[in-house]
GROMACS .gro file of C-alpha atoms in nm:
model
  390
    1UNK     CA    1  14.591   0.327  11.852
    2UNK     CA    2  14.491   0.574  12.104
    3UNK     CA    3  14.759   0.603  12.411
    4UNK     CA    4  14.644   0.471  12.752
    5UNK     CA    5  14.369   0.712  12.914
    6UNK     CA    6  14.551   0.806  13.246
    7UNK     CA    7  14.394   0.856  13.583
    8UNK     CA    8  14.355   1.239  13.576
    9UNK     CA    9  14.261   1.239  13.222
   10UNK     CA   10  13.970   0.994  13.312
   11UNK     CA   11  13.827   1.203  13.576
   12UNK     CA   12  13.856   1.514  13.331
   13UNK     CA   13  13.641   1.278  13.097
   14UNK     CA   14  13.385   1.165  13.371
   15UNK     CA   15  13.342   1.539  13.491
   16UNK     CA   16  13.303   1.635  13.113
   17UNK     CA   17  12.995   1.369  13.107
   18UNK     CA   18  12.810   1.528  13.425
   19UNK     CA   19  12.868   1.848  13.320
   20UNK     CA   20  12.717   1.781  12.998
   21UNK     CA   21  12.781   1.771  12.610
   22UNK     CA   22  12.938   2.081  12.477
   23UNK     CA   23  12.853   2.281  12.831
   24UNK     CA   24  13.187   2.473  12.929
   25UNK     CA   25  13.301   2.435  13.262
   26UNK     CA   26  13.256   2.719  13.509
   27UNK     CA   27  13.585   2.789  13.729
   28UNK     CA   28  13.604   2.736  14.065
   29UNK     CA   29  13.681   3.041  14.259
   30UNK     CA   30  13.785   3.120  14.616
   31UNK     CA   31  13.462   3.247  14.721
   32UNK     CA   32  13.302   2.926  14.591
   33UNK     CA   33  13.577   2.698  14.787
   34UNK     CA   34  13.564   2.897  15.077
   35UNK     CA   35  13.191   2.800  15.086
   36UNK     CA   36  13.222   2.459  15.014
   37UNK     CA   37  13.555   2.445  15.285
   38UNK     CA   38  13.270   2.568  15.553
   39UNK     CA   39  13.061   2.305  15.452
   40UNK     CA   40  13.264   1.963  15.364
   41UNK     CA   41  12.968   1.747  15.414
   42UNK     CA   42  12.779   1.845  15.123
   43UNK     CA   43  12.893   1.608  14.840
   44UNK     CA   44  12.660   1.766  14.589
   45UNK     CA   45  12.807   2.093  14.618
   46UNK     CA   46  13.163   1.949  14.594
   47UNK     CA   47  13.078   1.723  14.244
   48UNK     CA   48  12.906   2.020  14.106
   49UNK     CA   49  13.179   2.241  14.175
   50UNK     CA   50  13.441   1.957  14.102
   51UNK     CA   51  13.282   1.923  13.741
   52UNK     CA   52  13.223   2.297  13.644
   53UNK     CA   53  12.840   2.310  13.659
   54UNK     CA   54  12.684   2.664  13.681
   55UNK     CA   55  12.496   2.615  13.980
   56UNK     CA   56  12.299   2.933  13.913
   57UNK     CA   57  12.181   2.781  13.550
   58UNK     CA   58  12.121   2.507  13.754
   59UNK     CA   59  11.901   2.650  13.997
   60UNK     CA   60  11.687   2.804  13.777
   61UNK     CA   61  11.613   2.504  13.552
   62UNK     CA   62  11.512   2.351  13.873
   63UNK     CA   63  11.236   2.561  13.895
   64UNK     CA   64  11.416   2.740  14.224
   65UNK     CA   65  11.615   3.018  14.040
   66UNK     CA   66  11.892   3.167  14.310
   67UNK     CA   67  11.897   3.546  14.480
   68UNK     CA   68  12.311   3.452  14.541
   69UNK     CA   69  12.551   3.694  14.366
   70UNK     CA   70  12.679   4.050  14.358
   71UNK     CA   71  12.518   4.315  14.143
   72UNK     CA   72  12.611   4.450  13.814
   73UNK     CA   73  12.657   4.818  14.003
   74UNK     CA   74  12.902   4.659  14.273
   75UNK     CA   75  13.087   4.476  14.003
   76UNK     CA   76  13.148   4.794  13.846
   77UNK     CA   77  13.239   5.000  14.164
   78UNK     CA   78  13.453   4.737  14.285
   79UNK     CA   79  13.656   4.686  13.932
   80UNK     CA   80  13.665   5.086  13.901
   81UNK     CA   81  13.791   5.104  14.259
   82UNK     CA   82  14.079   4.783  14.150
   83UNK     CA   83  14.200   4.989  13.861
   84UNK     CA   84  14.225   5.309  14.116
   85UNK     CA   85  14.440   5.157  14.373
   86UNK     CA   86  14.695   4.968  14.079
   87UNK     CA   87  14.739   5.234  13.904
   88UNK     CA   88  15.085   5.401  13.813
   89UNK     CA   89  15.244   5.037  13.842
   90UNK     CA   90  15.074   4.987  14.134
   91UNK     CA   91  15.235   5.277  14.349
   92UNK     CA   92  14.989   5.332  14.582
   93UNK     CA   93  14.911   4.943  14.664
   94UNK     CA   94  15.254   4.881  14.705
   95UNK     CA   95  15.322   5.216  14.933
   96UNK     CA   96  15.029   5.045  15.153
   97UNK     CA   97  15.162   4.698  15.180
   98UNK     CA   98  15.509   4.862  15.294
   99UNK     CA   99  15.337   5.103  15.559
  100UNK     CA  100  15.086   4.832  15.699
  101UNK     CA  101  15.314   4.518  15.641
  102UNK     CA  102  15.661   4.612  15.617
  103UNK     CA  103  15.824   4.936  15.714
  104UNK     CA  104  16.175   4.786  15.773
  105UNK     CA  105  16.225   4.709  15.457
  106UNK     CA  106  16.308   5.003  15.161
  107UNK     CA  107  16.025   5.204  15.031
  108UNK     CA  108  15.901   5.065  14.705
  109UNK     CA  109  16.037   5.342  14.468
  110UNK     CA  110  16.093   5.083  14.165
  111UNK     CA  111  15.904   4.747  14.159
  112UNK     CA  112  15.881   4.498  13.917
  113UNK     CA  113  15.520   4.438  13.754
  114UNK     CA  114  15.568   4.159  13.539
  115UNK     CA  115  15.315   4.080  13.243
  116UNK     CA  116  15.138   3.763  13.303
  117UNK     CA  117  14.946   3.683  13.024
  118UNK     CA  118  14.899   3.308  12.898
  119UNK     CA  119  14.659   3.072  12.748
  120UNK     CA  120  14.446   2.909  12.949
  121UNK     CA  121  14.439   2.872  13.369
  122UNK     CA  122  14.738   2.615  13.313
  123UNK     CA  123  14.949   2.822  13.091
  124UNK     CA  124  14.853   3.163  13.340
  125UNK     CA  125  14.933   2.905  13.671
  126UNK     CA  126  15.276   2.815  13.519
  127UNK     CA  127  15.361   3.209  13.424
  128UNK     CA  128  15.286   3.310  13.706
  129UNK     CA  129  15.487   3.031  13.907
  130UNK     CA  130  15.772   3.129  13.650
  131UNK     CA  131  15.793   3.470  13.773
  132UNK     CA  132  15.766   3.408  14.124
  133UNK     CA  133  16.060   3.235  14.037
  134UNK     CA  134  16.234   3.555  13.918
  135UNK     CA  135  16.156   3.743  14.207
  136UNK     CA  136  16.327   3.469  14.385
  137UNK     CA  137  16.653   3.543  14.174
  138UNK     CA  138  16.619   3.942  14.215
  139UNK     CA  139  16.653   3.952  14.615
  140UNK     CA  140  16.589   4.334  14.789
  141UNK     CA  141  16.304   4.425  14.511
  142UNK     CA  142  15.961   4.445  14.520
  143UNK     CA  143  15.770   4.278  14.325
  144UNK     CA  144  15.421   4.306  14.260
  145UNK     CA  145  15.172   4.013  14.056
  146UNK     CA  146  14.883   4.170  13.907
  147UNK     CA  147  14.605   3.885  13.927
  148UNK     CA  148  14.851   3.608  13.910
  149UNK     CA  149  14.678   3.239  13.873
  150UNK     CA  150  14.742   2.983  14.152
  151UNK     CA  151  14.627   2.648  14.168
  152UNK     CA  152  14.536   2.437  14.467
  153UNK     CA  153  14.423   2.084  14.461
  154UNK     CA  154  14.084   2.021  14.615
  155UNK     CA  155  13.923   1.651  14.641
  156UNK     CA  156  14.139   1.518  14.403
  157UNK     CA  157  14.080   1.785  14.147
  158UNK     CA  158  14.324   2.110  14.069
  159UNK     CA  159  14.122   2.418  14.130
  160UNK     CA  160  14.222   2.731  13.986
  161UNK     CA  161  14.222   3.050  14.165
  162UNK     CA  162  14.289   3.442  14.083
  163UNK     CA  163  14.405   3.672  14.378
  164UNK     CA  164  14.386   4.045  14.287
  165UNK     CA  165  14.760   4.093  14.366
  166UNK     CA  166  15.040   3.891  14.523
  167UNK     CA  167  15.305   4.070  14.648
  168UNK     CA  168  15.675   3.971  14.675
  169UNK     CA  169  15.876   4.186  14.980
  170UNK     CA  170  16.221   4.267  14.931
  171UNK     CA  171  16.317   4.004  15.204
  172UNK     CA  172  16.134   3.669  14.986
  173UNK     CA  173  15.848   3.667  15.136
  174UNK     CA  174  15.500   3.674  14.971
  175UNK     CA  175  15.168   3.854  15.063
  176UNK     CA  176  14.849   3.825  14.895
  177UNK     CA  177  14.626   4.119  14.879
  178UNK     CA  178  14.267   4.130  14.862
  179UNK     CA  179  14.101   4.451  14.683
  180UNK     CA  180  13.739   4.485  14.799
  181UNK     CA  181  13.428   4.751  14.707
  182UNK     CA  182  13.277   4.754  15.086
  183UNK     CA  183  13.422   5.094  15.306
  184UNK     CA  184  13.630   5.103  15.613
  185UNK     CA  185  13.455   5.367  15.813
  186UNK     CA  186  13.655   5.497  16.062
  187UNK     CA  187  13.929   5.284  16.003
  188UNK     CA  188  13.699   4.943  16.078
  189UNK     CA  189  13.454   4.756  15.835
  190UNK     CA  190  13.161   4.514  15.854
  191UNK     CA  191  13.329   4.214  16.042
  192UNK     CA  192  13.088   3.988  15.815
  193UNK     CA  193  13.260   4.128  15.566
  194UNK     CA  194  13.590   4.148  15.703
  195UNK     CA  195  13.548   3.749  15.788
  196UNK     CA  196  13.435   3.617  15.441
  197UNK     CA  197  13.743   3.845  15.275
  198UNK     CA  198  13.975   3.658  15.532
  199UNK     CA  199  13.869   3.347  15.410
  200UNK     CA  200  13.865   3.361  15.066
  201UNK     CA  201  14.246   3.499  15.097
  202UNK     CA  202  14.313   3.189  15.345
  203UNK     CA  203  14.265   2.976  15.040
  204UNK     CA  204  14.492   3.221  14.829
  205UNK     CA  205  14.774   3.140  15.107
  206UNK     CA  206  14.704   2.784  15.097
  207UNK     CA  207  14.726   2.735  14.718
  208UNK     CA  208  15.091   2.987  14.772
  209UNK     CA  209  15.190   2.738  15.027
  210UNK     CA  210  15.166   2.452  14.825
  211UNK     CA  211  15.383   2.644  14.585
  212UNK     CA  212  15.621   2.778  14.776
  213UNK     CA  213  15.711   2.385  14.919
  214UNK     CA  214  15.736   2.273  14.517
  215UNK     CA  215  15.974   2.620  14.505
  216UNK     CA  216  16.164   2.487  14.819
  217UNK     CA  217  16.209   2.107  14.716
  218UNK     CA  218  16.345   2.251  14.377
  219UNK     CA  219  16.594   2.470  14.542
  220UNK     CA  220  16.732   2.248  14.751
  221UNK     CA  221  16.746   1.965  14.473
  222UNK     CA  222  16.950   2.245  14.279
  223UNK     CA  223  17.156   2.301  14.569
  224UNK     CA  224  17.210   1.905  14.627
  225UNK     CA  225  17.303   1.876  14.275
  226UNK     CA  226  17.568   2.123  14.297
  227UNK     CA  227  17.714   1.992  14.567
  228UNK     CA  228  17.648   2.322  14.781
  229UNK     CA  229  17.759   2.305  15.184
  230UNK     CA  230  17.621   2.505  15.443
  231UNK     CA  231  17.265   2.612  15.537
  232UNK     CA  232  16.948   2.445  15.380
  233UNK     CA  233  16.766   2.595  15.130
  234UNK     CA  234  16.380   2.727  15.263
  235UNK     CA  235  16.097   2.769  15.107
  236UNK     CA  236  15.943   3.096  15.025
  237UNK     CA  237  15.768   3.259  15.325
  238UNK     CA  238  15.406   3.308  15.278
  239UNK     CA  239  15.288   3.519  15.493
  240UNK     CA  240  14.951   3.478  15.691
  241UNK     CA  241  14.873   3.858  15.765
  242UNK     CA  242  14.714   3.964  15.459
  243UNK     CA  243  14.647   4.265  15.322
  244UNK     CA  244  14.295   4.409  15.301
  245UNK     CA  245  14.219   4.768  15.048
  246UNK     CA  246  13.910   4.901  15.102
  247UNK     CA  247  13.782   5.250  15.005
  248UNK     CA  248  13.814   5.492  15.268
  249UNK     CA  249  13.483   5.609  15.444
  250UNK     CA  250  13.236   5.683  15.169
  251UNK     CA  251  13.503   5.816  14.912
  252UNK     CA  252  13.690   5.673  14.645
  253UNK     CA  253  14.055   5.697  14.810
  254UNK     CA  254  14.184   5.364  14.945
  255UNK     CA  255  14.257   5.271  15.272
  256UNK     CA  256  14.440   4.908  15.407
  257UNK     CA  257  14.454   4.709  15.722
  258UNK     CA  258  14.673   4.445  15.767
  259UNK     CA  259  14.433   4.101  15.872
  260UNK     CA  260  14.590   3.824  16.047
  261UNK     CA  261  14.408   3.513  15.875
  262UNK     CA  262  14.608   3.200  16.057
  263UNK     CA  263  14.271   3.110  16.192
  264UNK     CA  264  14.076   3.120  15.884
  265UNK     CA  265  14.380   2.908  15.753
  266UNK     CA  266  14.364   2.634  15.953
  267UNK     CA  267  14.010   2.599  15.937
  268UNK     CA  268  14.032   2.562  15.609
  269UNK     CA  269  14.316   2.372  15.565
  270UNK     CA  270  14.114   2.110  15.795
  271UNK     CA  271  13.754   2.149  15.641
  272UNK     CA  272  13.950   2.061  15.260
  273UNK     CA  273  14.124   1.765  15.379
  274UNK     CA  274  13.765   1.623  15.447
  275UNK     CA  275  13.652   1.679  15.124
  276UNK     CA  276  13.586   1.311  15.001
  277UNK     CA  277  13.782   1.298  14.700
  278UNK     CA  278  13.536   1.432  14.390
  279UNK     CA  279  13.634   1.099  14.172
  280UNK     CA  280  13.488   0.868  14.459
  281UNK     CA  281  13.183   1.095  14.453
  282UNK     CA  282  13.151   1.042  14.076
  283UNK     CA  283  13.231   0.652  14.075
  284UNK     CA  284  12.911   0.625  14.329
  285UNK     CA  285  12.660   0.802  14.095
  286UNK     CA  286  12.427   0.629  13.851
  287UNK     CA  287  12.495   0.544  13.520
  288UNK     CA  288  12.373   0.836  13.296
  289UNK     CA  289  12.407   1.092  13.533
  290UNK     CA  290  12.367   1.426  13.393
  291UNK     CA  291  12.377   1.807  13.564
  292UNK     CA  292  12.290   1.971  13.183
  293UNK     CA  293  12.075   2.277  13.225
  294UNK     CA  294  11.898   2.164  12.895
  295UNK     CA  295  11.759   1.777  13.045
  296UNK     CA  296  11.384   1.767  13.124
  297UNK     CA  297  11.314   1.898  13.451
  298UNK     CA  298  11.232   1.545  13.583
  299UNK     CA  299  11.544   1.407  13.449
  300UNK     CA  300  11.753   1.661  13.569
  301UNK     CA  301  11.600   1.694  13.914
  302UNK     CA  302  11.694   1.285  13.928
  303UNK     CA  303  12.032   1.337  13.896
  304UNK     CA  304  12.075   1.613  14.153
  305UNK     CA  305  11.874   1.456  14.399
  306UNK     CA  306  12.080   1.127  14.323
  307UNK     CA  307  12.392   1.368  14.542
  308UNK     CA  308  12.328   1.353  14.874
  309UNK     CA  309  12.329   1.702  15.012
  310UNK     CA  310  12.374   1.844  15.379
  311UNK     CA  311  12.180   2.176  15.404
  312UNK     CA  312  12.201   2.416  15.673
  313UNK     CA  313  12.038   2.767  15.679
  314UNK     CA  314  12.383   2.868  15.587
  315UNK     CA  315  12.363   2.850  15.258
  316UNK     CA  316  12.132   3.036  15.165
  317UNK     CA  317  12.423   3.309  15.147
  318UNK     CA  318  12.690   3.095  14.993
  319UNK     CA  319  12.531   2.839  14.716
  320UNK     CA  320  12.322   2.916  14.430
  321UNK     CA  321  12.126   2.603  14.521
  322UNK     CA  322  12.070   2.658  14.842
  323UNK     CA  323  11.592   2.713  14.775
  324UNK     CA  324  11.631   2.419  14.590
  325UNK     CA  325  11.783   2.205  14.918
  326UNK     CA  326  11.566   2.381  15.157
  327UNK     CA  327  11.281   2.271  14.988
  328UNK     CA  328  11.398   1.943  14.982
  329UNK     CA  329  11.529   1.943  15.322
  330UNK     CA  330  11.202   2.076  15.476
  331UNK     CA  331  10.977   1.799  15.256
  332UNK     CA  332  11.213   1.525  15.421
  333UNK     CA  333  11.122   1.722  15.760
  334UNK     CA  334  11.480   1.760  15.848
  335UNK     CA  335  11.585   1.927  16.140
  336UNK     CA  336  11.929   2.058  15.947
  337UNK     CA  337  11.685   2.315  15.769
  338UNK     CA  338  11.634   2.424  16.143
  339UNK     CA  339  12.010   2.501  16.159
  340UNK     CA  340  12.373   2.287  16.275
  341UNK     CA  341  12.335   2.425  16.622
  342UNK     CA  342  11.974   2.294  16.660
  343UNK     CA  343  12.103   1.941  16.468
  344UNK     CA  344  12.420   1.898  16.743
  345UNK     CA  345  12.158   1.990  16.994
  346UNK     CA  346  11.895   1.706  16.896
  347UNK     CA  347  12.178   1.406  16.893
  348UNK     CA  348  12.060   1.090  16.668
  349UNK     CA  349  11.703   1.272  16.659
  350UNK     CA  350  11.682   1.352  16.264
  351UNK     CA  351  11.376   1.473  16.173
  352UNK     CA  352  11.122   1.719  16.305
  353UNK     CA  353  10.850   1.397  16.354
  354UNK     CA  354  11.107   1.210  16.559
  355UNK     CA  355  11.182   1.486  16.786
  356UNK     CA  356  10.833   1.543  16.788
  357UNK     CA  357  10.762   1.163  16.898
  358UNK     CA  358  11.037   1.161  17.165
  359UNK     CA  359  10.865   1.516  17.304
  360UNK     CA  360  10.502   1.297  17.360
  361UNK     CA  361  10.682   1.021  17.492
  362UNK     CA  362  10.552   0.791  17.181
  363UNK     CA  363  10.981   0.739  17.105
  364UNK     CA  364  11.269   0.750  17.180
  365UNK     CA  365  11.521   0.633  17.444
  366UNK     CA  366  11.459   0.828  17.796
  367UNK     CA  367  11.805   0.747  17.929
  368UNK     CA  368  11.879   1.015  17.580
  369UNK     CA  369  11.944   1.381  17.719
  370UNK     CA  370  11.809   1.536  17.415
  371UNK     CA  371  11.477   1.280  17.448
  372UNK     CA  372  11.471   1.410  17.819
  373UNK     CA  373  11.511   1.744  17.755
  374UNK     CA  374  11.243   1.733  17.475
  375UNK     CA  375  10.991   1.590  17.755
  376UNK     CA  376  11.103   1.825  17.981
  377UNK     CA  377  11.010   2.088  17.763
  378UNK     CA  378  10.689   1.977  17.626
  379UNK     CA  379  10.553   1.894  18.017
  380UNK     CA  380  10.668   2.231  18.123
  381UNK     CA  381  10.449   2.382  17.741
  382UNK     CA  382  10.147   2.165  17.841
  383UNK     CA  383  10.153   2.347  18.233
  384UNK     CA  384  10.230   2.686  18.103
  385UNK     CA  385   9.892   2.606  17.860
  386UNK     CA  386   9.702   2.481  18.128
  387UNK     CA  387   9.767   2.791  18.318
  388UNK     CA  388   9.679   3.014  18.080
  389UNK     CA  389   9.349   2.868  18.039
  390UNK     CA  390   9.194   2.875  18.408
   0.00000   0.00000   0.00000
């Protein structure tokens, strides 16, 4: 007889189903949850990621294939440019951290680089927590993680997510660095750029932070069990001023700034904790719900549209489904496609032929400001028209 299917092991199962028979789950990334963090609304985007769908197979079989993604040519600069700046044991990454981060300490002359291979994102998560553990035990070394694996949970449902480097300061603490293609000219860099880098690394921190608590709780369990007297035992530090490598002007030679991220962190510490959980998502879905790239297009445009989604202009440069909801958003004639400001502006008005109505006067409550304004507006059009035309 089988043994019991547990809780976890259930939603693995029901994720496997809308994924699809045989279809290998894509992982989700910090890029990917950063988007989804910015918009927590959108529970289609959080069961697709949730169950591993390619959204970008998706897309395509939905007859709306998707512009999102880098290039081949920046994947190769920005990999060639990542094996520059770790070379020689990482020597020149770790000579940046310590000038941009951490000058009191000693000059990294002899760090430890650890190997973390494993099978699997589980086996790589718990390597990588092992060593972290060893730096722990070798205090006043550097230590430097070479694209350790970190997991975070998200909606009920462990993500698992790669930093390019984590690195651990003489003094404990732990920075994550983020290794990116894009050039700092003149010692400053696109801010757009600069912003989405900050918050993909605010998830890094969050997923450390979650680690370095489970690090702390152990410690001082250890330190309970042995009957040890004096100070409590802390938790790791995680630092929230992370480090950014960039190439330098329009050379190859990396540069670093140091990028204070507590903002980025909190926002999307908050925007994850509204995340409804992905397993209440999936219980509320029809039976025989399906995201397979292979379904008829009929069938598998059912299922898809059976997730409600919340579209905003916005994703057009974060989700690989984003023609496929503006098409649907602008069919419905909702004023989201229009963007969030315009939607807070517009109150309970929801579509474009309500506001529309409420502007003639044919609906809508007049004691509303955004009805008044709307009738405001459209007597002060129909004067500026009548003007025109004497």
């Amino acid at each position: 007889m089988p043994p019991p299917r547990t809780r976890g092991t259930a939603l693995r199962h029901r994720l496997a189903e809308l994924r699809g028979p045989d279809v290998p789950a894509k992982a989700l990334d910090a890029r990917a949850l950063a988007a989804l963090a910015a918009n927590p609304g959108c529970a289609r985007r959080a069961i697709l990621d949730g169950a591993g769908v390619n959204k970008a197979a998706l897309a395509s079989a939905l007859g709306s294939p998707s512009a999102f993604g880098q290039s081949q040519f920046a994947l190769t600069r920005g990999n060639a440019f990542e094996a520059k700046v770790k070379a020689d044991g990482g020597a020149e990454l770790l000579r940046l951290v310590h000038d941009k981060l951490d000058r009191s300490a000693e000059p990294p002359v002899a760090a430890r680089v650890p190997d973390l291979t494993a099978t699997g994102p589980r086996g790589r998560t718990a390597r990588t927590e092992l060593e972290l553990r060893e730096a722990a035990a070798h205090p006043g070394t550097w230590t430097l993680l070479d694209h350790p694996m970190l997991a975070l949970d998200v909606a009920g449902s462990p993500a698992f997510l790669e930093p390019d480097a984590v690195v651990v300061h003489p003094d404990g603490s732990w920075t994550v660095v983020e290794i990116k293609s894009f050039p700092l000219l003149d010692g400053s860099a696109d801010p757009a750029k600069v912003g989405a880098a900050a918050r993909q690394a605010a998830v890094y921190v969050l997923a450390l932070e979650e680690l370095a608590a489970r690090l702390g709780a152990e410690r001082e369990g250890d330190a309970g069990a042995a009957g040890a007297e004096g100070g409590s035992v802390s938790a790791p530090r995680v630092r929230h001023r992370i480090l950014l490598v960039c190439p330098r002007d329009f050379s190859n030679l990396p540069a670093a700034s140091a990028v204070d991220i507590r903002k980025q962190r909190a926002v999307t510490a908050r925007q994850l904790a509204r995340l409804t959980r992905i397993e209440d998502i999936a219980d509320a879905l029809p039976e025989g719900t399906c995201f397979s790239p292979e379904l008829p297009a009929e069938a598998l445009a059912a299922s898809v549209e059976s997730v409600p989604a919340t579209y905003a202009p916005e994703c057009l440069s974060a989700c690989e489904l984003a023609f496929h909801c503006r098409s649907r958003s602008r069919e419905a004639g909702a004023v989201t496609s229009l963007g969030r400001p315009v939607r807070a502006e517009l109150g309970g008005l929801t579509t474009v032929e309500d506001v529309l109505a409420a502007a003639r006067g044919e609906a809508g409550d007049p004691g509303d400001p955004a009805v008044a304004a709307l009738r405001r507006a459209a007597a002060l059009r129909a004067e500026a028209l009548e003007a025109a035309c004497r």
